[in-house]
PDB file of N, CA and C in Angstrom:
ATOM      1  N   MET A   1     292.810  -9.334 186.657  1.00  0.00           N
ATOM      2  CA  MET A   1     293.492 -10.617 186.658  1.00  0.00           C
ATOM      3  C   MET A   1     293.199 -11.332 185.346  1.00  0.00           C
ATOM      4  N   THR A   2     294.238 -11.782 184.696  1.00  0.00           N
ATOM      5  CA  THR A   2     294.103 -12.455 183.414  1.00  0.00           C
ATOM      6  C   THR A   2     294.060 -13.963 183.623  1.00  0.00           C
ATOM      7  N   CYS A   3     293.133 -14.604 182.943  1.00  0.00           N
ATOM      8  CA  CYS A   3     293.033 -16.058 182.988  1.00  0.00           C
ATOM      9  C   CYS A   3     293.942 -16.648 181.913  1.00  0.00           C
ATOM     10  N   LEU A   4     294.839 -17.525 182.318  1.00  0.00           N
ATOM     11  CA  LEU A   4     295.776 -18.117 181.366  1.00  0.00           C
ATOM     12  C   LEU A   4     295.224 -19.371 180.687  1.00  0.00           C
ATOM     13  N   GLY A   5     294.112 -19.885 181.181  1.00  0.00           N
ATOM     14  CA  GLY A   5     293.494 -21.065 180.572  1.00  0.00           C
ATOM     15  C   GLY A   5     294.409 -22.273 180.616  1.00  0.00           C
ATOM     16  N   PHE A   6     294.622 -22.898 179.456  1.00  0.00           N
ATOM     17  CA  PHE A   6     295.438 -24.108 179.388  1.00  0.00           C
ATOM     18  C   PHE A   6     296.921 -23.822 179.597  1.00  0.00           C
ATOM     19  N   ALA A   7     297.330 -22.556 179.554  1.00  0.00           N
ATOM     20  CA  ALA A   7     298.731 -22.199 179.759  1.00  0.00           C
ATOM     21  C   ALA A   7     299.027 -21.854 181.217  1.00  0.00           C
ATOM     22  N   ALA A   8     298.119 -22.160 182.125  1.00  0.00           N
ATOM     23  CA  ALA A   8     298.350 -21.886 183.549  1.00  0.00           C
ATOM     24  C   ALA A   8     299.589 -22.669 183.998  1.00  0.00           C
ATOM     25  N   PRO A   9     300.460 -22.028 184.743  1.00  0.00           N
ATOM     26  CA  PRO A   9     301.722 -22.681 185.119  1.00  0.00           C
ATOM     27  C   PRO A   9     301.543 -24.005 185.864  1.00  0.00           C
ATOM     28  N   GLY A  10     300.580 -24.077 186.763  1.00  0.00           N
ATOM     29  CA  GLY A  10     300.343 -25.321 187.493  1.00  0.00           C
ATOM     30  C   GLY A  10     299.873 -26.442 186.589  1.00  0.00           C
ATOM     31  N   LEU A  11     299.045 -26.102 185.626  1.00  0.00           N
ATOM     32  CA  LEU A  11     298.537 -27.109 184.691  1.00  0.00           C
ATOM     33  C   LEU A  11     299.646 -27.612 183.777  1.00  0.00           C
ATOM     34  N   VAL A  12     300.493 -26.714 183.319  1.00  0.00           N
ATOM     35  CA  VAL A  12     301.608 -27.109 182.454  1.00  0.00           C
ATOM     36  C   VAL A  12     302.602 -27.962 183.235  1.00  0.00           C
ATOM     37  N   ARG A  13     302.944 -27.535 184.448  1.00  0.00           N
ATOM     38  CA  ARG A  13     303.902 -28.278 185.275  1.00  0.00           C
ATOM     39  C   ARG A  13     303.363 -29.667 185.611  1.00  0.00           C
ATOM     40  N   GLY A  14     302.097 -29.736 185.978  1.00  0.00           N
ATOM     41  CA  GLY A  14     301.493 -31.029 186.287  1.00  0.00           C
ATOM     42  C   GLY A  14     301.434 -31.940 185.074  1.00  0.00           C
ATOM     43  N   SER A  15     301.150 -31.355 183.907  1.00  0.00           N
ATOM     44  CA  SER A  15     301.117 -32.159 182.678  1.00  0.00           C
ATOM     45  C   SER A  15     302.501 -32.719 182.350  1.00  0.00           C
ATOM     46  N   LEU A  16     303.535 -31.918 182.587  1.00  0.00           N
ATOM     47  CA  LEU A  16     304.896 -32.421 182.368  1.00  0.00           C
ATOM     48  C   LEU A  16     305.228 -33.545 183.353  1.00  0.00           C
ATOM     49  N   CYS A  17     304.736 -33.429 184.577  1.00  0.00           N
ATOM     50  CA  CYS A  17     304.939 -34.507 185.553  1.00  0.00           C
ATOM     51  C   CYS A  17     304.265 -35.795 185.095  1.00  0.00           C
ATOM     52  N   TRP A  18     303.068 -35.688 184.529  1.00  0.00           N
ATOM     53  CA  TRP A  18     302.380 -36.871 184.019  1.00  0.00           C
ATOM     54  C   TRP A  18     303.107 -37.463 182.814  1.00  0.00           C
ATOM     55  N   LEU A  19     303.722 -36.612 181.997  1.00  0.00           N
ATOM     56  CA  LEU A  19     304.510 -37.111 180.873  1.00  0.00           C
ATOM     57  C   LEU A  19     305.713 -37.902 181.387  1.00  0.00           C
ATOM     58  N   VAL A  20     306.393 -37.369 182.391  1.00  0.00           N
ATOM     59  CA  VAL A  20     307.530 -38.074 182.991  1.00  0.00           C
ATOM     60  C   VAL A  20     307.059 -39.392 183.605  1.00  0.00           C
ATOM     61  N   PHE A  21     305.912 -39.377 184.268  1.00  0.00           N
ATOM     62  CA  PHE A  21     305.345 -40.605 184.837  1.00  0.00           C
ATOM     63  C   PHE A  21     305.122 -41.646 183.745  1.00  0.00           C
ATOM     64  N   GLY A  22     304.564 -41.232 182.608  1.00  0.00           N
ATOM     65  CA  GLY A  22     304.327 -42.160 181.503  1.00  0.00           C
ATOM     66  C   GLY A  22     305.618 -42.735 180.946  1.00  0.00           C
ATOM     67  N   LEU A  23     306.647 -41.905 180.844  1.00  0.00           N
ATOM     68  CA  LEU A  23     307.934 -42.384 180.341  1.00  0.00           C
ATOM     69  C   LEU A  23     308.579 -43.375 181.310  1.00  0.00           C
ATOM     70  N   ILE A  24     308.505 -43.083 182.609  1.00  0.00           N
ATOM     71  CA  ILE A  24     309.053 -44.007 183.606  1.00  0.00           C
ATOM     72  C   ILE A  24     308.262 -45.315 183.605  1.00  0.00           C
ATOM     73  N   ALA A  25     306.944 -45.219 183.521  1.00  0.00           N
ATOM     74  CA  ALA A  25     306.113 -46.429 183.485  1.00  0.00           C
ATOM     75  C   ALA A  25     306.420 -47.264 182.246  1.00  0.00           C
ATOM     76  N   THR A  26     306.701 -46.610 181.121  1.00  0.00           N
ATOM     77  CA  THR A  26     307.069 -47.342 179.913  1.00  0.00           C
ATOM     78  C   THR A  26     308.397 -48.067 180.107  1.00  0.00           C
ATOM     79  N   ALA A  27     309.362 -47.402 180.721  1.00  0.00           N
ATOM     80  CA  ALA A  27     310.656 -48.039 180.975  1.00  0.00           C
ATOM     81  C   ALA A  27     310.507 -49.238 181.910  1.00  0.00           C
ATOM     82  N   VAL A  28     309.690 -49.093 182.946  1.00  0.00           N
ATOM     83  CA  VAL A  28     309.454 -50.210 183.876  1.00  0.00           C
ATOM     84  C   VAL A  28     308.767 -51.356 183.148  1.00  0.00           C
ATOM     85  N   GLN A  29     307.793 -51.036 182.327  1.00  0.00           N
ATOM     86  CA  GLN A  29     307.082 -52.071 181.575  1.00  0.00           C
ATOM     87  C   GLN A  29     308.029 -52.813 180.645  1.00  0.00           C
ATOM     88  N   LEU A  30     308.888 -52.101 179.955  1.00  0.00           N
ATOM     89  CA  LEU A  30     309.830 -52.748 179.028  1.00  0.00           C
ATOM     90  C   LEU A  30     310.860 -53.591 179.779  1.00  0.00           C
ATOM     91  N   ALA A  31     311.253 -53.152 180.962  1.00  0.00           N
ATOM     92  CA  ALA A  31     312.281 -53.863 181.712  1.00  0.00           C
ATOM     93  C   ALA A  31     311.757 -55.114 182.427  1.00  0.00           C
ATOM     94  N   PHE A  32     310.524 -55.059 182.920  1.00  0.00           N
ATOM     95  CA  PHE A  32     310.048 -56.138 183.782  1.00  0.00           C
ATOM     96  C   PHE A  32     308.839 -56.926 183.276  1.00  0.00           C
ATOM     97  N   PHE A  33     308.077 -56.396 182.334  1.00  0.00           N
ATOM     98  CA  PHE A  33     306.817 -57.039 181.994  1.00  0.00           C
ATOM     99  C   PHE A  33     306.709 -57.516 180.553  1.00  0.00           C
ATOM    100  N   VAL A  34     307.785 -57.515 179.805  1.00  0.00           N
ATOM    101  CA  VAL A  34     307.753 -58.031 178.438  1.00  0.00           C
ATOM    102  C   VAL A  34     308.301 -59.447 178.466  1.00  0.00           C
ATOM    103  N   LYS A  35     307.455 -60.388 178.064  1.00  0.00           N
ATOM    104  CA  LYS A  35     307.929 -61.769 177.994  1.00  0.00           C
ATOM    105  C   LYS A  35     307.164 -62.512 176.913  1.00  0.00           C
ATOM    106  N   GLU A  36     307.794 -63.540 176.434  1.00  0.00           N
ATOM    107  CA  GLU A  36     307.200 -64.343 175.370  1.00  0.00           C
ATOM    108  C   GLU A  36     306.535 -65.563 175.982  1.00  0.00           C
ATOM    109  N   THR A  37     305.325 -65.848 175.517  1.00  0.00           N
ATOM    110  CA  THR A  37     304.594 -67.029 175.948  1.00  0.00           C
ATOM    111  C   THR A  37     304.180 -67.805 174.699  1.00  0.00           C
ATOM    112  N   PRO A  38     303.617 -68.986 174.862  1.00  0.00           N
ATOM    113  CA  PRO A  38     303.188 -69.738 173.669  1.00  0.00           C
ATOM    114  C   PRO A  38     302.103 -69.020 172.851  1.00  0.00           C
ATOM    115  N   LYS A  39     301.341 -68.118 173.480  1.00  0.00           N
ATOM    116  CA  LYS A  39     300.237 -67.464 172.770  1.00  0.00           C
ATOM    117  C   LYS A  39     300.548 -66.040 172.321  1.00  0.00           C
ATOM    118  N   ILE A  40     301.640 -65.449 172.807  1.00  0.00           N
ATOM    119  CA  ILE A  40     301.944 -64.064 172.457  1.00  0.00           C
ATOM    120  C   ILE A  40     303.458 -63.911 172.266  1.00  0.00           C
ATOM    121  N   SER A  41     303.826 -63.224 171.213  1.00  0.00           N
ATOM    122  CA  SER A  41     305.252 -63.008 170.954  1.00  0.00           C
ATOM    123  C   SER A  41     305.763 -61.848 171.812  1.00  0.00           C
ATOM    124  N   LYS A  42     307.085 -61.700 171.826  1.00  0.00           N
ATOM    125  CA  LYS A  42     307.695 -60.622 172.618  1.00  0.00           C
ATOM    126  C   LYS A  42     307.283 -59.252 172.071  1.00  0.00           C
ATOM    127  N   GLN A  43     307.207 -59.111 170.761  1.00  0.00           N
ATOM    128  CA  GLN A  43     306.805 -57.835 170.146  1.00  0.00           C
ATOM    129  C   GLN A  43     305.356 -57.498 170.496  1.00  0.00           C
ATOM    130  N   GLU A  44     304.473 -58.497 170.455  1.00  0.00           N
ATOM    131  CA  GLU A  44     303.068 -58.255 170.813  1.00  0.00           C
ATOM    132  C   GLU A  44     302.934 -57.897 172.291  1.00  0.00           C
ATOM    133  N   SER A  45     303.739 -58.529 173.146  1.00  0.00           N
ATOM    134  CA  SER A  45     303.724 -58.211 174.573  1.00  0.00           C
ATOM    135  C   SER A  45     304.182 -56.774 174.807  1.00  0.00           C
ATOM    136  N   ARG A  46     305.204 -56.349 174.072  1.00  0.00           N
ATOM    137  CA  ARG A  46     305.705 -54.970 174.179  1.00  0.00           C
ATOM    138  C   ARG A  46     304.620 -53.981 173.732  1.00  0.00           C
ATOM    139  N   GLN A  47     303.950 -54.284 172.625  1.00  0.00           N
ATOM    140  CA  GLN A  47     302.895 -53.392 172.125  1.00  0.00           C
ATOM    141  C   GLN A  47     301.715 -53.318 173.084  1.00  0.00           C
ATOM    142  N   LEU A  48     301.325 -54.455 173.628  1.00  0.00           N
ATOM    143  CA  LEU A  48     300.218 -54.468 174.588  1.00  0.00           C
ATOM    144  C   LEU A  48     300.572 -53.653 175.826  1.00  0.00           C
ATOM    145  N   GLY A  49     301.809 -53.791 176.294  1.00  0.00           N
ATOM    146  CA  GLY A  49     302.249 -53.007 177.446  1.00  0.00           C
ATOM    147  C   GLY A  49     302.216 -51.517 177.171  1.00  0.00           C
ATOM    148  N   HIS A  50     302.633 -51.110 175.968  1.00  0.00           N
ATOM    149  CA  HIS A  50     302.582 -49.694 175.600  1.00  0.00           C
ATOM    150  C   HIS A  50     301.143 -49.174 175.617  1.00  0.00           C
ATOM    151  N   VAL A  51     300.239 -49.959 175.074  1.00  0.00           N
ATOM    152  CA  VAL A  51     298.833 -49.543 175.040  1.00  0.00           C
ATOM    153  C   VAL A  51     298.291 -49.391 176.460  1.00  0.00           C
ATOM    154  N   VAL A  52     298.571 -50.355 177.316  1.00  0.00           N
ATOM    155  CA  VAL A  52     298.073 -50.302 178.698  1.00  0.00           C
ATOM    156  C   VAL A  52     298.671 -49.122 179.451  1.00  0.00           C
ATOM    157  N   VAL A  53     299.991 -48.936 179.347  1.00  0.00           N
ATOM    158  CA  VAL A  53     300.663 -47.855 180.082  1.00  0.00           C
ATOM    159  C   VAL A  53     300.158 -46.501 179.625  1.00  0.00           C
ATOM    160  N   TRP A  54     300.108 -46.250 178.315  1.00  0.00           N
ATOM    161  CA  TRP A  54     299.749 -44.917 177.850  1.00  0.00           C
ATOM    162  C   TRP A  54     298.250 -44.636 177.945  1.00  0.00           C
ATOM    163  N   THR A  55     297.424 -45.667 177.819  1.00  0.00           N
ATOM    164  CA  THR A  55     295.986 -45.451 178.027  1.00  0.00           C
ATOM    165  C   THR A  55     295.709 -45.081 179.480  1.00  0.00           C
ATOM    166  N   SER A  56     296.328 -45.794 180.408  1.00  0.00           N
ATOM    167  CA  SER A  56     296.106 -45.478 181.818  1.00  0.00           C
ATOM    168  C   SER A  56     296.722 -44.129 182.192  1.00  0.00           C
ATOM    169  N   THR A  57     297.885 -43.816 181.637  1.00  0.00           N
ATOM    170  CA  THR A  57     298.514 -42.521 181.935  1.00  0.00           C
ATOM    171  C   THR A  57     297.652 -41.371 181.441  1.00  0.00           C
ATOM    172  N   VAL A  58     297.124 -41.480 180.231  1.00  0.00           N
ATOM    173  CA  VAL A  58     296.276 -40.412 179.681  1.00  0.00           C
ATOM    174  C   VAL A  58     294.992 -40.276 180.493  1.00  0.00           C
ATOM    175  N   CYS A  59     294.388 -41.402 180.882  1.00  0.00           N
ATOM    176  CA  CYS A  59     293.154 -41.331 181.684  1.00  0.00           C
ATOM    177  C   CYS A  59     293.406 -40.682 183.046  1.00  0.00           C
ATOM    178  N   MET A  60     294.507 -41.053 183.701  1.00  0.00           N
ATOM    179  CA  MET A  60     294.816 -40.443 184.997  1.00  0.00           C
ATOM    180  C   MET A  60     295.149 -38.962 184.854  1.00  0.00           C
ATOM    181  N   TRP A  61     295.870 -38.610 183.775  1.00  0.00           N
ATOM    182  CA  TRP A  61     296.194 -37.208 183.538  1.00  0.00           C
ATOM    183  C   TRP A  61     294.919 -36.392 183.290  1.00  0.00           C
ATOM    184  N   LEU A  62     294.001 -36.932 182.497  1.00  0.00           N
ATOM    185  CA  LEU A  62     292.748 -36.221 182.242  1.00  0.00           C
ATOM    186  C   LEU A  62     291.963 -36.009 183.532  1.00  0.00           C
ATOM    187  N   PHE A  63     291.865 -37.043 184.362  1.00  0.00           N
ATOM    188  CA  PHE A  63     291.145 -36.903 185.621  1.00  0.00           C
ATOM    189  C   PHE A  63     291.799 -35.832 186.490  1.00  0.00           C
ATOM    190  N   TRP A  64     293.132 -35.855 186.592  1.00  0.00           N
ATOM    191  CA  TRP A  64     293.837 -34.842 187.371  1.00  0.00           C
ATOM    192  C   TRP A  64     293.599 -33.448 186.787  1.00  0.00           C
ATOM    193  N   ALA A  65     293.692 -33.313 185.458  1.00  0.00           N
ATOM    194  CA  ALA A  65     293.526 -32.005 184.815  1.00  0.00           C
ATOM    195  C   ALA A  65     292.113 -31.464 185.030  1.00  0.00           C
ATOM    196  N   PHE A  66     291.103 -32.323 184.949  1.00  0.00           N
ATOM    197  CA  PHE A  66     289.725 -31.868 185.173  1.00  0.00           C
ATOM    198  C   PHE A  66     289.560 -31.344 186.595  1.00  0.00           C
ATOM    199  N   VAL A  67     290.092 -32.067 187.565  1.00  0.00           N
ATOM    200  CA  VAL A  67     289.979 -31.637 188.959  1.00  0.00           C
ATOM    201  C   VAL A  67     290.757 -30.334 189.167  1.00  0.00           C
ATOM    202  N   TYR A  68     291.948 -30.239 188.609  1.00  0.00           N
ATOM    203  CA  TYR A  68     292.764 -29.031 188.761  1.00  0.00           C
ATOM    204  C   TYR A  68     292.061 -27.824 188.144  1.00  0.00           C
ATOM    205  N   MET A  69     291.548 -27.972 186.927  1.00  0.00           N
ATOM    206  CA  MET A  69     290.887 -26.846 186.257  1.00  0.00           C
ATOM    207  C   MET A  69     289.593 -26.460 186.961  1.00  0.00           C
ATOM    208  N   HIS A  70     288.910 -27.444 187.545  1.00  0.00           N
ATOM    209  CA  HIS A  70     287.679 -27.139 188.267  1.00  0.00           C
ATOM    210  C   HIS A  70     287.982 -26.264 189.484  1.00  0.00           C
ATOM    211  N   GLN A  71     289.140 -26.446 190.086  1.00  0.00           N
ATOM    212  CA  GLN A  71     289.502 -25.650 191.252  1.00  0.00           C
ATOM    213  C   GLN A  71     290.042 -24.273 190.873  1.00  0.00           C
ATOM    214  N   MET A  72     290.402 -24.064 189.606  1.00  0.00           N
ATOM    215  CA  MET A  72     290.918 -22.764 189.185  1.00  0.00           C
ATOM    216  C   MET A  72     289.831 -21.692 189.235  1.00  0.00           C
ATOM    217  N   ILE A  73     288.624 -22.051 188.813  1.00  0.00           N
ATOM    218  CA  ILE A  73     287.492 -21.117 188.825  1.00  0.00           C
ATOM    219  C   ILE A  73     286.305 -21.860 189.428  1.00  0.00           C
ATOM    220  N   PRO A  74     286.165 -21.808 190.751  1.00  0.00           N
ATOM    221  CA  PRO A  74     285.074 -22.552 191.386  1.00  0.00           C
ATOM    222  C   PRO A  74     283.705 -21.955 191.047  1.00  0.00           C
ATOM    223  N   LEU A  75     282.729 -22.822 190.925  1.00  0.00           N
ATOM    224  CA  LEU A  75     281.368 -22.377 190.622  1.00  0.00           C
ATOM    225  C   LEU A  75     280.629 -21.940 191.880  1.00  0.00           C
ATOM    226  N   ILE A  76     280.993 -22.509 193.012  1.00  0.00           N
ATOM    227  CA  ILE A  76     280.334 -22.194 194.276  1.00  0.00           C
ATOM    228  C   ILE A  76     281.366 -21.575 195.206  1.00  0.00           C
ATOM    229  N   TYR A  77     281.092 -20.387 195.690  1.00  0.00           N
ATOM    230  CA  TYR A  77     281.981 -19.713 196.622  1.00  0.00           C
ATOM    231  C   TYR A  77     281.432 -19.855 198.027  1.00  0.00           C
ATOM    232  N   PRO A  78     282.299 -19.985 199.010  1.00  0.00           N
ATOM    233  CA  PRO A  78     281.809 -20.090 200.385  1.00  0.00           C
ATOM    234  C   PRO A  78     281.175 -18.779 200.848  1.00  0.00           C
ATOM    235  N   VAL A  79     280.144 -18.900 201.647  1.00  0.00           N
ATOM    236  CA  VAL A  79     279.472 -17.722 202.209  1.00  0.00           C
ATOM    237  C   VAL A  79     279.863 -17.627 203.670  1.00  0.00           C
ATOM    238  N   HIS A  80     280.512 -16.518 204.018  1.00  0.00           N
ATOM    239  CA  HIS A  80     280.977 -16.333 205.399  1.00  0.00           C
ATOM    240  C   HIS A  80     279.958 -15.468 206.145  1.00  0.00           C
ATOM    241  N   THR A  81     279.511 -15.956 207.260  1.00  0.00           N
ATOM    242  CA  THR A  81     278.604 -15.177 208.108  1.00  0.00           C
ATOM    243  C   THR A  81     279.258 -15.000 209.461  1.00  0.00           C
ATOM    244  N   GLU A  82     279.076 -13.819 210.007  1.00  0.00           N
ATOM    245  CA  GLU A  82     279.655 -13.554 211.321  1.00  0.00           C
ATOM    246  C   GLU A  82     278.780 -14.153 212.398  1.00  0.00           C
ATOM    247  N   ILE A  83     279.453 -14.747 213.366  1.00  0.00           N
ATOM    248  CA  ILE A  83     278.721 -15.312 214.512  1.00  0.00           C
ATOM    249  C   ILE A  83     278.669 -14.234 215.588  1.00  0.00           C
ATOM    250  N   PRO A  84     277.444 -13.851 216.013  1.00  0.00           N
ATOM    251  CA  PRO A  84     277.348 -12.807 217.050  1.00  0.00           C
ATOM    252  C   PRO A  84     277.909 -13.332 218.380  1.00  0.00           C
ATOM    253  N   SER A  85     278.646 -12.461 219.064  1.00  0.00           N
ATOM    254  CA  SER A  85     279.253 -12.849 220.346  1.00  0.00           C
ATOM    255  C   SER A  85     278.320 -12.595 221.502  1.00  0.00           C
TER     256      SER A  85
END
């Protein structure tokens, strides 16, 4: 059995899902959360939203990827013992 590492199909598919999530979150942020106030301009609000959306998306993707990769090659295998009848 060959280990595909970072090219594992599940990891690639999940990473693409997180990319789509980030793009949708960016669209939602631009549509609903950009506004001008006396202390922040519309451009600064847009930039802050981008930073928040993509920082959180990358952090969530990393957490998911670490958990997924940890399950690909477990360090501890279950030990099965027969129960005498």
